[in-house]
Amino acid sequence: MVNDNLTTKNHTLTAKNRTARTRTAQAGTAAALALSALALAGLAHADGHTMPDVTGRGLVDAFQTLDYDTGIRFRDGRGAGRHVLWPASWKVCGQQPAPGTPLKGRQITLTVVKDEERCAPGAG
């Protein structure tokens, strides 16, 4: 009886672990697909000349405005080190380089917060 209870508990824990791993993998896949779609959207809207002003825009809109040939890095505007998993729920508070800077091959850093959060003074 005791062994049966332990076996049942082990099977339950194994099933919960499998479910958690599946959800994590699904979230990662969804994030990768969202970022891939944004990268492709950027192809159609890239001007390739200078850094536009994307401060205050939603992250999806900012992606669509930026040059597709440019590396984009995110910085959590709250300083918590959070990762952007679903770009549609984030907005841009700051950017480097400044608007008007030539983009060709430059790394862009966007300071972002969740849509419902306020940008910190001087973010960027």
PDB file of C-alpha atoms in Angstrom:
ATOM      1  CA  MET A   1       0.000   0.000   0.000  1.00  0.00           C
ATOM      2  CA  VAL A   2       2.793   2.427   0.914  1.00  0.00           C
ATOM      3  CA  ASN A   3       4.675   1.554  -2.273  1.00  0.00           C
ATOM      4  CA  ASP A   4       1.502   2.074  -4.305  1.00  0.00           C
ATOM      5  CA  ASN A   5       1.092   5.550  -2.781  1.00  0.00           C
ATOM      6  CA  LEU A   6       4.721   6.426  -3.536  1.00  0.00           C
ATOM      7  CA  THR A   7       4.395   5.159  -7.090  1.00  0.00           C
ATOM      8  CA  THR A   8       1.232   7.221  -7.597  1.00  0.00           C
ATOM      9  CA  LYS A   9       2.938  10.333  -6.174  1.00  0.00           C
ATOM     10  CA  ASN A  10       5.986   9.776  -8.407  1.00  0.00           C
ATOM     11  CA  HIS A  11       3.768   9.448 -11.480  1.00  0.00           C
ATOM     12  CA  THR A  12       1.885  12.609 -10.489  1.00  0.00           C
ATOM     13  CA  LEU A  13       5.143  14.549 -10.027  1.00  0.00           C
ATOM     14  CA  THR A  14       6.496  13.235 -13.323  1.00  0.00           C
ATOM     15  CA  ALA A  15       3.318  14.321 -15.118  1.00  0.00           C
ATOM     16  CA  LYS A  16       3.506  17.790 -13.503  1.00  0.00           C
ATOM     17  CA  ASN A  17       7.171  18.141 -14.513  1.00  0.00           C
ATOM     18  CA  ARG A  18       6.313  17.140 -18.077  1.00  0.00           C
ATOM     19  CA  THR A  19       3.476  19.683 -18.154  1.00  0.00           C
ATOM     20  CA  ALA A  20       5.753  22.442 -16.833  1.00  0.00           C
ATOM     21  CA  ARG A  21       8.448  21.605 -19.419  1.00  0.00           C
ATOM     22  CA  THR A  22       5.844  21.589 -22.197  1.00  0.00           C
ATOM     23  CA  ARG A  23       4.483  25.003 -21.134  1.00  0.00           C
ATOM     24  CA  THR A  24       7.999  26.445 -20.964  1.00  0.00           C
ATOM     25  CA  ALA A  25       8.822  25.097 -24.413  1.00  0.00           C
ATOM     26  CA  GLN A  26       5.543  26.460 -25.808  1.00  0.00           C
ATOM     27  CA  ALA A  27       6.229  29.913 -24.342  1.00  0.00           C
ATOM     28  CA  GLY A  28       9.732  29.902 -25.822  1.00  0.00           C
ATOM     29  CA  THR A  29       8.396  28.833 -29.201  1.00  0.00           C
ATOM     30  CA  ALA A  30       5.699  31.531 -29.131  1.00  0.00           C
ATOM     31  CA  ALA A  31       8.289  34.178 -28.265  1.00  0.00           C
ATOM     32  CA  ALA A  32      10.608  33.033 -31.048  1.00  0.00           C
ATOM     33  CA  LEU A  33       7.746  33.089 -33.560  1.00  0.00           C
ATOM     34  CA  ALA A  34       6.677  36.573 -32.457  1.00  0.00           C
ATOM     35  CA  LEU A  35      10.225  37.928 -32.802  1.00  0.00           C
ATOM     36  CA  SER A  36      10.634  36.206 -36.191  1.00  0.00           C
ATOM     37  CA  ALA A  37       7.421  37.792 -37.425  1.00  0.00           C
ATOM     38  CA  LEU A  38       8.618  41.176 -36.237  1.00  0.00           C
ATOM     39  CA  ALA A  39      11.952  40.733 -37.993  1.00  0.00           C
ATOM     40  CA  LEU A  40      10.166  39.941 -41.242  1.00  0.00           C
ATOM     41  CA  ALA A  41       7.848  42.924 -40.783  1.00  0.00           C
ATOM     42  CA  GLY A  42      10.933  45.089 -40.366  1.00  0.00           C
ATOM     43  CA  LEU A  43      12.125  44.098 -43.830  1.00  0.00           C
ATOM     44  CA  ALA A  44       9.229  45.872 -45.470  1.00  0.00           C
ATOM     45  CA  HIS A  45       9.583  49.085 -43.461  1.00  0.00           C
ATOM     46  CA  ALA A  46      13.343  49.572 -43.214  1.00  0.00           C
ATOM     47  CA  ASP A  47      14.765  52.779 -44.650  1.00  0.00           C
ATOM     48  CA  GLY A  48      18.378  51.843 -43.843  1.00  0.00           C
ATOM     49  CA  HIS A  49      19.600  55.401 -43.342  1.00  0.00           C
ATOM     50  CA  THR A  50      19.261  56.893 -39.873  1.00  0.00           C
ATOM     51  CA  MET A  51      17.917  55.941 -36.467  1.00  0.00           C
ATOM     52  CA  PRO A  52      14.262  56.939 -36.204  1.00  0.00           C
ATOM     53  CA  ASP A  53      12.748  58.196 -32.962  1.00  0.00           C
ATOM     54  CA  VAL A  54      10.939  55.168 -31.542  1.00  0.00           C
ATOM     55  CA  THR A  55      10.677  56.437 -27.955  1.00  0.00           C
ATOM     56  CA  GLY A  56       7.115  56.205 -26.660  1.00  0.00           C
ATOM     57  CA  ARG A  57       6.066  53.665 -29.283  1.00  0.00           C
ATOM     58  CA  GLY A  58       4.918  50.118 -28.725  1.00  0.00           C
ATOM     59  CA  LEU A  59       7.700  47.588 -29.263  1.00  0.00           C
ATOM     60  CA  VAL A  60       5.986  46.020 -32.299  1.00  0.00           C
ATOM     61  CA  ASP A  61       5.705  49.438 -33.962  1.00  0.00           C
ATOM     62  CA  ALA A  62       9.348  50.187 -33.119  1.00  0.00           C
ATOM     63  CA  PHE A  63      10.474  46.897 -34.716  1.00  0.00           C
ATOM     64  CA  GLN A  64       8.541  47.677 -37.868  1.00  0.00           C
ATOM     65  CA  THR A  65      10.219  51.083 -38.095  1.00  0.00           C
ATOM     66  CA  LEU A  66      13.823  49.928 -37.548  1.00  0.00           C
ATOM     67  CA  ASP A  67      16.335  48.767 -40.125  1.00  0.00           C
ATOM     68  CA  TYR A  68      16.260  44.975 -40.459  1.00  0.00           C
ATOM     69  CA  ASP A  69      20.051  44.804 -40.848  1.00  0.00           C
ATOM     70  CA  THR A  70      20.641  46.191 -37.365  1.00  0.00           C
ATOM     71  CA  GLY A  71      21.146  44.269 -34.131  1.00  0.00           C
ATOM     72  CA  ILE A  72      18.584  45.163 -31.465  1.00  0.00           C
ATOM     73  CA  ARG A  73      19.173  44.633 -27.754  1.00  0.00           C
ATOM     74  CA  PHE A  74      16.675  45.292 -24.949  1.00  0.00           C
ATOM     75  CA  ARG A  75      17.272  46.808 -21.545  1.00  0.00           C
ATOM     76  CA  ASP A  76      14.639  46.523 -18.834  1.00  0.00           C
ATOM     77  CA  GLY A  77      13.619  50.071 -17.925  1.00  0.00           C
ATOM     78  CA  ARG A  78      12.735  48.932 -14.407  1.00  0.00           C
ATOM     79  CA  GLY A  79      16.246  47.547 -13.851  1.00  0.00           C
ATOM     80  CA  ALA A  80      14.879  44.102 -12.991  1.00  0.00           C
ATOM     81  CA  GLY A  81      16.631  42.285 -15.851  1.00  0.00           C
ATOM     82  CA  ARG A  82      13.357  41.002 -17.308  1.00  0.00           C
ATOM     83  CA  HIS A  83      13.321  39.469 -20.786  1.00  0.00           C
ATOM     84  CA  VAL A  84      10.920  40.473 -23.547  1.00  0.00           C
ATOM     85  CA  LEU A  85       8.928  37.330 -24.310  1.00  0.00           C
ATOM     86  CA  TRP A  86       5.856  38.913 -25.874  1.00  0.00           C
ATOM     87  CA  PRO A  87       6.825  42.164 -27.679  1.00  0.00           C
ATOM     88  CA  ALA A  88       3.213  43.316 -28.076  1.00  0.00           C
ATOM     89  CA  SER A  89       2.993  43.981 -24.328  1.00  0.00           C
ATOM     90  CA  TRP A  90       6.072  46.261 -24.106  1.00  0.00           C
ATOM     91  CA  LYS A  91       6.785  49.895 -25.013  1.00  0.00           C
ATOM     92  CA  VAL A  92       9.979  51.838 -25.663  1.00  0.00           C
ATOM     93  CA  CYS A  93      11.137  54.349 -23.039  1.00  0.00           C
ATOM     94  CA  GLY A  94      14.551  55.150 -24.450  1.00  0.00           C
ATOM     95  CA  GLN A  95      16.938  54.341 -27.263  1.00  0.00           C
ATOM     96  CA  GLN A  96      20.590  54.308 -28.182  1.00  0.00           C
ATOM     97  CA  PRO A  97      21.739  55.647 -30.603  1.00  0.00           C
ATOM     98  CA  ALA A  98      19.875  58.937 -30.690  1.00  0.00           C
ATOM     99  CA  PRO A  99      17.411  59.746 -33.493  1.00  0.00           C
ATOM    100  CA  GLY A 100      19.166  60.821 -36.698  1.00  0.00           C
ATOM    101  CA  THR A 101      22.320  58.728 -36.096  1.00  0.00           C
ATOM    102  CA  PRO A 102      23.438  56.653 -39.131  1.00  0.00           C
ATOM    103  CA  LEU A 103      22.346  53.036 -38.618  1.00  0.00           C
ATOM    104  CA  LYS A 104      24.291  50.862 -41.038  1.00  0.00           C
ATOM    105  CA  GLY A 105      25.541  47.901 -39.002  1.00  0.00           C
ATOM    106  CA  ARG A 106      25.071  49.616 -35.609  1.00  0.00           C
ATOM    107  CA  GLN A 107      23.783  47.918 -32.481  1.00  0.00           C
ATOM    108  CA  ILE A 108      20.558  49.437 -31.144  1.00  0.00           C
ATOM    109  CA  THR A 109      19.610  49.316 -27.478  1.00  0.00           C
ATOM    110  CA  LEU A 110      15.984  49.922 -26.618  1.00  0.00           C
ATOM    111  CA  THR A 111      15.015  50.553 -23.005  1.00  0.00           C
ATOM    112  CA  VAL A 112      11.589  48.987 -22.542  1.00  0.00           C
ATOM    113  CA  VAL A 113       8.874  48.538 -19.914  1.00  0.00           C
ATOM    114  CA  LYS A 114       5.557  46.718 -19.929  1.00  0.00           C
ATOM    115  CA  ASP A 115       2.681  48.702 -21.453  1.00  0.00           C
ATOM    116  CA  GLU A 116       0.981  49.346 -18.107  1.00  0.00           C
ATOM    117  CA  GLU A 117       4.194  50.631 -16.475  1.00  0.00           C
ATOM    118  CA  ARG A 118       5.578  54.158 -16.477  1.00  0.00           C
ATOM    119  CA  CYS A 119       8.902  55.002 -17.983  1.00  0.00           C
ATOM    120  CA  ALA A 120      11.437  56.074 -15.386  1.00  0.00           C
ATOM    121  CA  PRO A 121      12.629  59.702 -15.655  1.00  0.00           C
ATOM    122  CA  GLY A 122      15.699  59.814 -17.909  1.00  0.00           C
ATOM    123  CA  ALA A 123      15.208  56.254 -19.193  1.00  0.00           C
ATOM    124  CA  GLY A 124      17.301  55.499 -22.195  1.00  0.00           C
TER     125      GLY A 124
END
